[in-house]
Structure formats: C-alpha cells, structure tokens
PDB file of C-alpha atoms in Angstrom:
ATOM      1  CA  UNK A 338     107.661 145.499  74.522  1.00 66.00           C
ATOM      2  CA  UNK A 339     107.283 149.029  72.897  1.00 66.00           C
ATOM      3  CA  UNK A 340     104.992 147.233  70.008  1.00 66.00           C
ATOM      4  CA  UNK A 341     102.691 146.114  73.222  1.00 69.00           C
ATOM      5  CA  UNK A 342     100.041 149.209  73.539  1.00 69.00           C
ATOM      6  CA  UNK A 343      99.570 147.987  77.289  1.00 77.00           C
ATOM      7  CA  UNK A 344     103.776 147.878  78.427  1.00 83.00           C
ATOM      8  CA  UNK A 345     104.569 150.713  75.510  1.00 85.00           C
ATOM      9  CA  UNK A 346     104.842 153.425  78.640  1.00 86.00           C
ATOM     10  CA  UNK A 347     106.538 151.095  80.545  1.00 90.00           C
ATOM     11  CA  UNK A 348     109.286 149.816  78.843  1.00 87.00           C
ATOM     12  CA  UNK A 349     109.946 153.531  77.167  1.00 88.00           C
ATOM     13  CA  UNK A 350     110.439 154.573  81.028  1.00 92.00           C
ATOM     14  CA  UNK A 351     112.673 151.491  81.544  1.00 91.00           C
ATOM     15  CA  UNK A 352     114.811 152.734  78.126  1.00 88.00           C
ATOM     16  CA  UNK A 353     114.654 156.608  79.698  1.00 92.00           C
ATOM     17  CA  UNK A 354     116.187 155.353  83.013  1.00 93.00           C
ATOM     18  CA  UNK A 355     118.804 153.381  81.249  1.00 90.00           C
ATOM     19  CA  UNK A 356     119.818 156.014  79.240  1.00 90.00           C
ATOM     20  CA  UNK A 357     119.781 158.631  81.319  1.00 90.00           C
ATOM     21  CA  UNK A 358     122.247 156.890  83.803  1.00 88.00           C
ATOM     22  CA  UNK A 359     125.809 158.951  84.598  1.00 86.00           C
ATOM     23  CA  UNK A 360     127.925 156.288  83.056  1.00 85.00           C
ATOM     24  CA  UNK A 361     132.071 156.477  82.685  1.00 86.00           C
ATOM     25  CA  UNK A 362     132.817 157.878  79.092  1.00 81.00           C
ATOM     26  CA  UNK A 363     133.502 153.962  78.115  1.00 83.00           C
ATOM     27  CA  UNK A 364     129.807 152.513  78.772  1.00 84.00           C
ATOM     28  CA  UNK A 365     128.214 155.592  76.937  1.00 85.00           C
ATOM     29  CA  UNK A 366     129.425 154.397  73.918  1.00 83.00           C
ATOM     30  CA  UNK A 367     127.667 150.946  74.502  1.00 85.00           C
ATOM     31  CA  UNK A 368     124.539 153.014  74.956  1.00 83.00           C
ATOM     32  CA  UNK A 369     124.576 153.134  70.960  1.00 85.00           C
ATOM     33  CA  UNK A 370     123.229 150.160  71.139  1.00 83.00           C
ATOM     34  CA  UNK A 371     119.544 151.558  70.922  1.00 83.00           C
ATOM     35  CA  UNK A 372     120.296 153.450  67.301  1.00 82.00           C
ATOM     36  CA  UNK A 373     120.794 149.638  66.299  1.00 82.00           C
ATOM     37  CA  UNK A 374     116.756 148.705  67.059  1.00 77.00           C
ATOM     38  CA  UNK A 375     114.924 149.984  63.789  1.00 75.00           C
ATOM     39  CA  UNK A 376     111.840 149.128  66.249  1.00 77.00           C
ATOM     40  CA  UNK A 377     112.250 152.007  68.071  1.00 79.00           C
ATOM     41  CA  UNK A 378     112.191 154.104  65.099  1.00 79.00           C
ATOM     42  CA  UNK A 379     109.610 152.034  63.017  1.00 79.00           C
ATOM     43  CA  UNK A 380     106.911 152.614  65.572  1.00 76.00           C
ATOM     44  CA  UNK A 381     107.134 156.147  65.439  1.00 75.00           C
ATOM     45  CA  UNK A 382     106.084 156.097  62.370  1.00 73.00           C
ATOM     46  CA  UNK A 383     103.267 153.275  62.632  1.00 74.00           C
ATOM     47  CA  UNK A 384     101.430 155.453  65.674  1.00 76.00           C
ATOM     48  CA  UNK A 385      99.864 158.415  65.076  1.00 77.00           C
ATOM     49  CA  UNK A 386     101.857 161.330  66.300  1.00 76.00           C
ATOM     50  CA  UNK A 387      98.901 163.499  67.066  1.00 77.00           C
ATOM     51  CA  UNK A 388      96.928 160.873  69.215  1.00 78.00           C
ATOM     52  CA  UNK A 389      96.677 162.344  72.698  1.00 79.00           C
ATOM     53  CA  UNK A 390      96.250 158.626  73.972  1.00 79.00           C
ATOM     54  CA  UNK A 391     100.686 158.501  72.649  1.00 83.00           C
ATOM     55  CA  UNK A 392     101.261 162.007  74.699  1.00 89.00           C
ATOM     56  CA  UNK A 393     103.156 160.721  77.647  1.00 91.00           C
ATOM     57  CA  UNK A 394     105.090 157.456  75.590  1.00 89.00           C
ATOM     58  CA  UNK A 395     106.230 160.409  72.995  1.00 90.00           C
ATOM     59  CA  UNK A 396     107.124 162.671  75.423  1.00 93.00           C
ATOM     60  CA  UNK A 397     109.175 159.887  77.147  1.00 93.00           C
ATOM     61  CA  UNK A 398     110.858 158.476  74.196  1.00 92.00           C
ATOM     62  CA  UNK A 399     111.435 161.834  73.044  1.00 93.00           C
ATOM     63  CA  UNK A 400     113.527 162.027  76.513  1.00 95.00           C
ATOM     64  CA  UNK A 401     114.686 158.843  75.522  1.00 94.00           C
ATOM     65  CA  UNK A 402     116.254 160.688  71.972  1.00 93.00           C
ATOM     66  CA  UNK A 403     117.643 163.475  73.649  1.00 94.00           C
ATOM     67  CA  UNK A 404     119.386 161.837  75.747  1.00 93.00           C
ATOM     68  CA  UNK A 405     120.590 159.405  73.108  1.00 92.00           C
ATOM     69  CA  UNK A 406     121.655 162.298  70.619  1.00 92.00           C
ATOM     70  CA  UNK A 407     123.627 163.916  73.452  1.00 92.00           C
ATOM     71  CA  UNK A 408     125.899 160.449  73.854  1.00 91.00           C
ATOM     72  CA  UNK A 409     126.100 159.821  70.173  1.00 91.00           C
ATOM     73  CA  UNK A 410     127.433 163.513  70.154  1.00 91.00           C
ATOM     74  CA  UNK A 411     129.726 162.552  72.980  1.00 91.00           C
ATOM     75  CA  UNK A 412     130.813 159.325  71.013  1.00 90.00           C
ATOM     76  CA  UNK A 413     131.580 160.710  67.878  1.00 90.00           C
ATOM     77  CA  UNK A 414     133.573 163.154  69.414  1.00 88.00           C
ATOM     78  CA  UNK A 415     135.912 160.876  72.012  1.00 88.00           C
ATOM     79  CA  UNK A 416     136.360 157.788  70.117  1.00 88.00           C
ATOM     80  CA  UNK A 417     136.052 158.503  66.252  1.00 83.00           C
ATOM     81  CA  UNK A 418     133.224 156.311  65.234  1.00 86.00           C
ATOM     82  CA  UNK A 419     130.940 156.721  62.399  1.00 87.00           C
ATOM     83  CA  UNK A 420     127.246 157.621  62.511  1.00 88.00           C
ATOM     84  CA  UNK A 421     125.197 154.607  63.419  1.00 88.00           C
ATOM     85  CA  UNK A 422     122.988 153.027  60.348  1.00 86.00           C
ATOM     86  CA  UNK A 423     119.701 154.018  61.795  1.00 87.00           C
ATOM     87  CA  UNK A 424     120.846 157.447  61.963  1.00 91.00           C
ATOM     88  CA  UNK A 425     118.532 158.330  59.514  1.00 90.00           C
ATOM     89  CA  UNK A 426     115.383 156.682  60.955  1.00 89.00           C
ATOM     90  CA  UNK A 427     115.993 158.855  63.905  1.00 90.00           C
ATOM     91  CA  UNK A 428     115.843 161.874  62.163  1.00 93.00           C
ATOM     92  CA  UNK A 429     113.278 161.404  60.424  1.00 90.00           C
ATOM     93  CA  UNK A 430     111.401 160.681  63.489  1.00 88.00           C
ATOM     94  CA  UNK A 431     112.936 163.790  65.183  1.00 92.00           C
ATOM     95  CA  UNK A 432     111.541 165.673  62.571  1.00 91.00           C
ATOM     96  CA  UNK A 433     108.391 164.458  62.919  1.00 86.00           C
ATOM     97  CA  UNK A 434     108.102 166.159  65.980  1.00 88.00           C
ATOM     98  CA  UNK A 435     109.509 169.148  65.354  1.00 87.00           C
ATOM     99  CA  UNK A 436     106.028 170.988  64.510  1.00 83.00           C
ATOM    100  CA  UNK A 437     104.070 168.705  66.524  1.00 85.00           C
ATOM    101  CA  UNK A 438     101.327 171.339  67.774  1.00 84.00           C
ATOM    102  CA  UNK A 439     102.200 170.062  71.561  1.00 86.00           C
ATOM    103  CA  UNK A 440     104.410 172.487  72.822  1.00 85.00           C
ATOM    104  CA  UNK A 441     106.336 170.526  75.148  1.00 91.00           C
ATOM    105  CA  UNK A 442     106.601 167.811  71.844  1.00 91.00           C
ATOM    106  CA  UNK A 443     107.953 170.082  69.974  1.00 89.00           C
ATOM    107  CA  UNK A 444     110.227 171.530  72.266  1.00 91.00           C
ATOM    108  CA  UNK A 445     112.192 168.676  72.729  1.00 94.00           C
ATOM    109  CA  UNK A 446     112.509 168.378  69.143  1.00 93.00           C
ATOM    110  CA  UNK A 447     114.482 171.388  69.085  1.00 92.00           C
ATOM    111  CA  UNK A 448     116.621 170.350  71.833  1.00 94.00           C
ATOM    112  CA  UNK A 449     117.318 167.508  69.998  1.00 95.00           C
ATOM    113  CA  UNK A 450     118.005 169.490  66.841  1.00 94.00           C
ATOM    114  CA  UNK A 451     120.310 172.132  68.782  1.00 93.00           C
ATOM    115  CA  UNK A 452     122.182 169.695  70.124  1.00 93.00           C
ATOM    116  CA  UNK A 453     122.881 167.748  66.582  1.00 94.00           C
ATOM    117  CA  UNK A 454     123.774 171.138  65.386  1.00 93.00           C
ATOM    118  CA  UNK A 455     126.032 171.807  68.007  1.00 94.00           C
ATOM    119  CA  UNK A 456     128.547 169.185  67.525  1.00 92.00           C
ATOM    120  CA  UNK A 457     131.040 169.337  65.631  1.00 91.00           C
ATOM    121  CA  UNK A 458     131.173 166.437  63.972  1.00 92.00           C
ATOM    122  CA  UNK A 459     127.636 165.629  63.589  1.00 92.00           C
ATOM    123  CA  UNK A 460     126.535 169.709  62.174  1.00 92.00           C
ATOM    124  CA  UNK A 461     128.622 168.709  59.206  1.00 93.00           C
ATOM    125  CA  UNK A 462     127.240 165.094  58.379  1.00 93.00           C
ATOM    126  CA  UNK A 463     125.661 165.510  55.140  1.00 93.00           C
ATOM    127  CA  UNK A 464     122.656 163.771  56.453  1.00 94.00           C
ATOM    128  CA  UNK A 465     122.638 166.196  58.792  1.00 94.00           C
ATOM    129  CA  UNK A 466     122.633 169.365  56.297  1.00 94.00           C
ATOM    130  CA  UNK A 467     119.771 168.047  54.720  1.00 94.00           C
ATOM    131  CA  UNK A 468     117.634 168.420  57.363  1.00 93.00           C
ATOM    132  CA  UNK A 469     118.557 172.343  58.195  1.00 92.00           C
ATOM    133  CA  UNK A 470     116.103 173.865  55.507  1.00 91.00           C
ATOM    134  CA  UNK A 471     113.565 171.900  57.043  1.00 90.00           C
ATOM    135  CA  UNK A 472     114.702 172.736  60.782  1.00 87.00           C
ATOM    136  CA  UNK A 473     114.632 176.413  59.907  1.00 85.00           C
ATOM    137  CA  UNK A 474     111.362 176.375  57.798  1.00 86.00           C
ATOM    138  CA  UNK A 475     109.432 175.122  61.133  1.00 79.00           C
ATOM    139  CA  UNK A 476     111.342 177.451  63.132  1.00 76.00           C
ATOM    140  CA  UNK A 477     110.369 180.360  60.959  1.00 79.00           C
ATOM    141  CA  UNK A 478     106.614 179.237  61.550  1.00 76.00           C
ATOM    142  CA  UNK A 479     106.364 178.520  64.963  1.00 70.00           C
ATOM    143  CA  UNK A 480     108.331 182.617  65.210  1.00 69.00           C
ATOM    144  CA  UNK A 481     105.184 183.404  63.043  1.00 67.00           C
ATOM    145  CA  UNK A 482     102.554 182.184  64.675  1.00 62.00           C
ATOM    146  CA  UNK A 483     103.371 182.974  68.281  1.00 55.00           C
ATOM    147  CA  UNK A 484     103.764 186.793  66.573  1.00 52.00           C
ATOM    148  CA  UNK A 485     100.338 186.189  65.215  1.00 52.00           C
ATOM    149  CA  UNK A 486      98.924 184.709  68.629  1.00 51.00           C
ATOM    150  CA  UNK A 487     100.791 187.736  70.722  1.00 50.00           C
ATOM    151  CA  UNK A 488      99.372 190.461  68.145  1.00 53.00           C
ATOM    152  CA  UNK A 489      95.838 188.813  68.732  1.00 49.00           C
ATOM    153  CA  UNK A 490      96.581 189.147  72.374  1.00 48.00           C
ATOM    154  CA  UNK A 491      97.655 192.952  72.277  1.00 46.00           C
ATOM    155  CA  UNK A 492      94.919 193.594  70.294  1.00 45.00           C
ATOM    156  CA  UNK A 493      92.108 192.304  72.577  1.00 45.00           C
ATOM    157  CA  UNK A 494      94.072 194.240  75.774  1.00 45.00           C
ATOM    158  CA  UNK A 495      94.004 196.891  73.822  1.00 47.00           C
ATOM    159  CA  UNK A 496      90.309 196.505  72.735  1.00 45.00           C
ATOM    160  CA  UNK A 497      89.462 195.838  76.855  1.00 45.00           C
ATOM    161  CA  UNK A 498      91.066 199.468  77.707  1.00 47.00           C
TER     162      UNK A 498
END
C-alpha cells in the first residue's frame, strides 16, 4: 500500500499507530518486523524527498523511524540480537533527511540520529561510525547557517534603530 500514491498517507498512519503502541518488552521485539520490508526503505529513495506533495507521508514515516529506532535500541539492549539486514537501508534513508531544508524533516532526523548514538550497543556498530562524519558535517551547517540567518537578523534591527 505505501507504493499506492492514493493509500501512501494512509497506510504510513496505519504503520505509525502500530508502532507507536505501549507494548510488553516481548512484542516490541516483534515490531522488528518492519526493518525486514526493503519497501519501506526502497521508496524513500524512489520519491523525491523535496516534493512538498510527500511532506506529511515523510513526516509520518519519519515518526514511523523514530519510533522504530527507539525499539531496535530497546531490543538490542534486552535480548542480544544482532542489527537487522536492512539496517543499512534505513540509514541511508535517515540520512537523507538529515539536511532536508524542512525544519520539522530534519529535526526528526536528528532525533533519530541522537537516539542511535545514544545506545550503547548501536553508537559502536561500525555501520554506525560511518555515518558520524556525515552526522556532524550537517550539524556543523545547519549551526552555520542559523548564525548566518540570526546575524542577518541583528543586522536589519540594528539597521531599523
């Protein structure tokens, strides 16, 4: 349903709800599930991140991500299991957010990223650690630009007085 322009909102909702359920430690770790559907990730990267007509179903399935990193976290910590195969799809397509110019896009993206980096388990997956330049190089830009944007700012209050 998420390859269906016309149920794509939908069906990411549905997937939200699901995963966003309070669920006994146990049934989080059937959650996983989801890291299993390359679909999920493959359409990321078929759509066009910056089309405003996708806002909403990326912000959702963003939702959808965090939520998923935050019981793979979970997972890996309680009951010892490995990294799931897709792991890398998902990052990628976390990434690809990450300097989305939507604020709220991005923004999630680092939640997601802060939370991977968090863990204990996952901060030190090699996969992982690969990623961190990249993390940090958009960090250091967005830091940049908002200085650039609030200088601009001062500059025309000041040029008001």
């Amino acid at each position: 349903m998420l390859s269906v322009p016309d149920f794509r909102l939908k069906a990411v909702t549905c997937m939200l709800n699901v995963v966003e359920r309070k669920t006994p430690p146990e049934e989080r770790k059937e959650l996983l599930f989801f890291f299993e559907e390359s679909i999920i990730f493959e359409l990321i990267n078929n759509l066009d991140v910056y089309n405003q007509d996708n806002y909403l179903f990326f912000k959702t399935l963003l939702q959808c991500f965090l939520a998923l990193g935050t019981h793979l976290s979970f997972c890996m910590t309680q009951f010892d299991i490995e990294a799931p195969t897709n792991f890398s799809l998902y990052l990628n397509c976390v990434i690809s957010f990450t300097r989305h110019p939507s604020a709220v896009l991005s923004q999630i993206a680092q939640n997601i990223w802060m939370n991977i980096l968090r863990s204990p388990i996952l901060s030190v997956d090699p996969l992982v650690q690969s990623f961190v330049p990249v993390i940090f190089k958009h960090g250091i830009e967005n830091l940049s630009s908002v200085d650039i944007h609030h200088k601009m700012i001062v500059y025309h209050v000041n040029f008001l007085k």
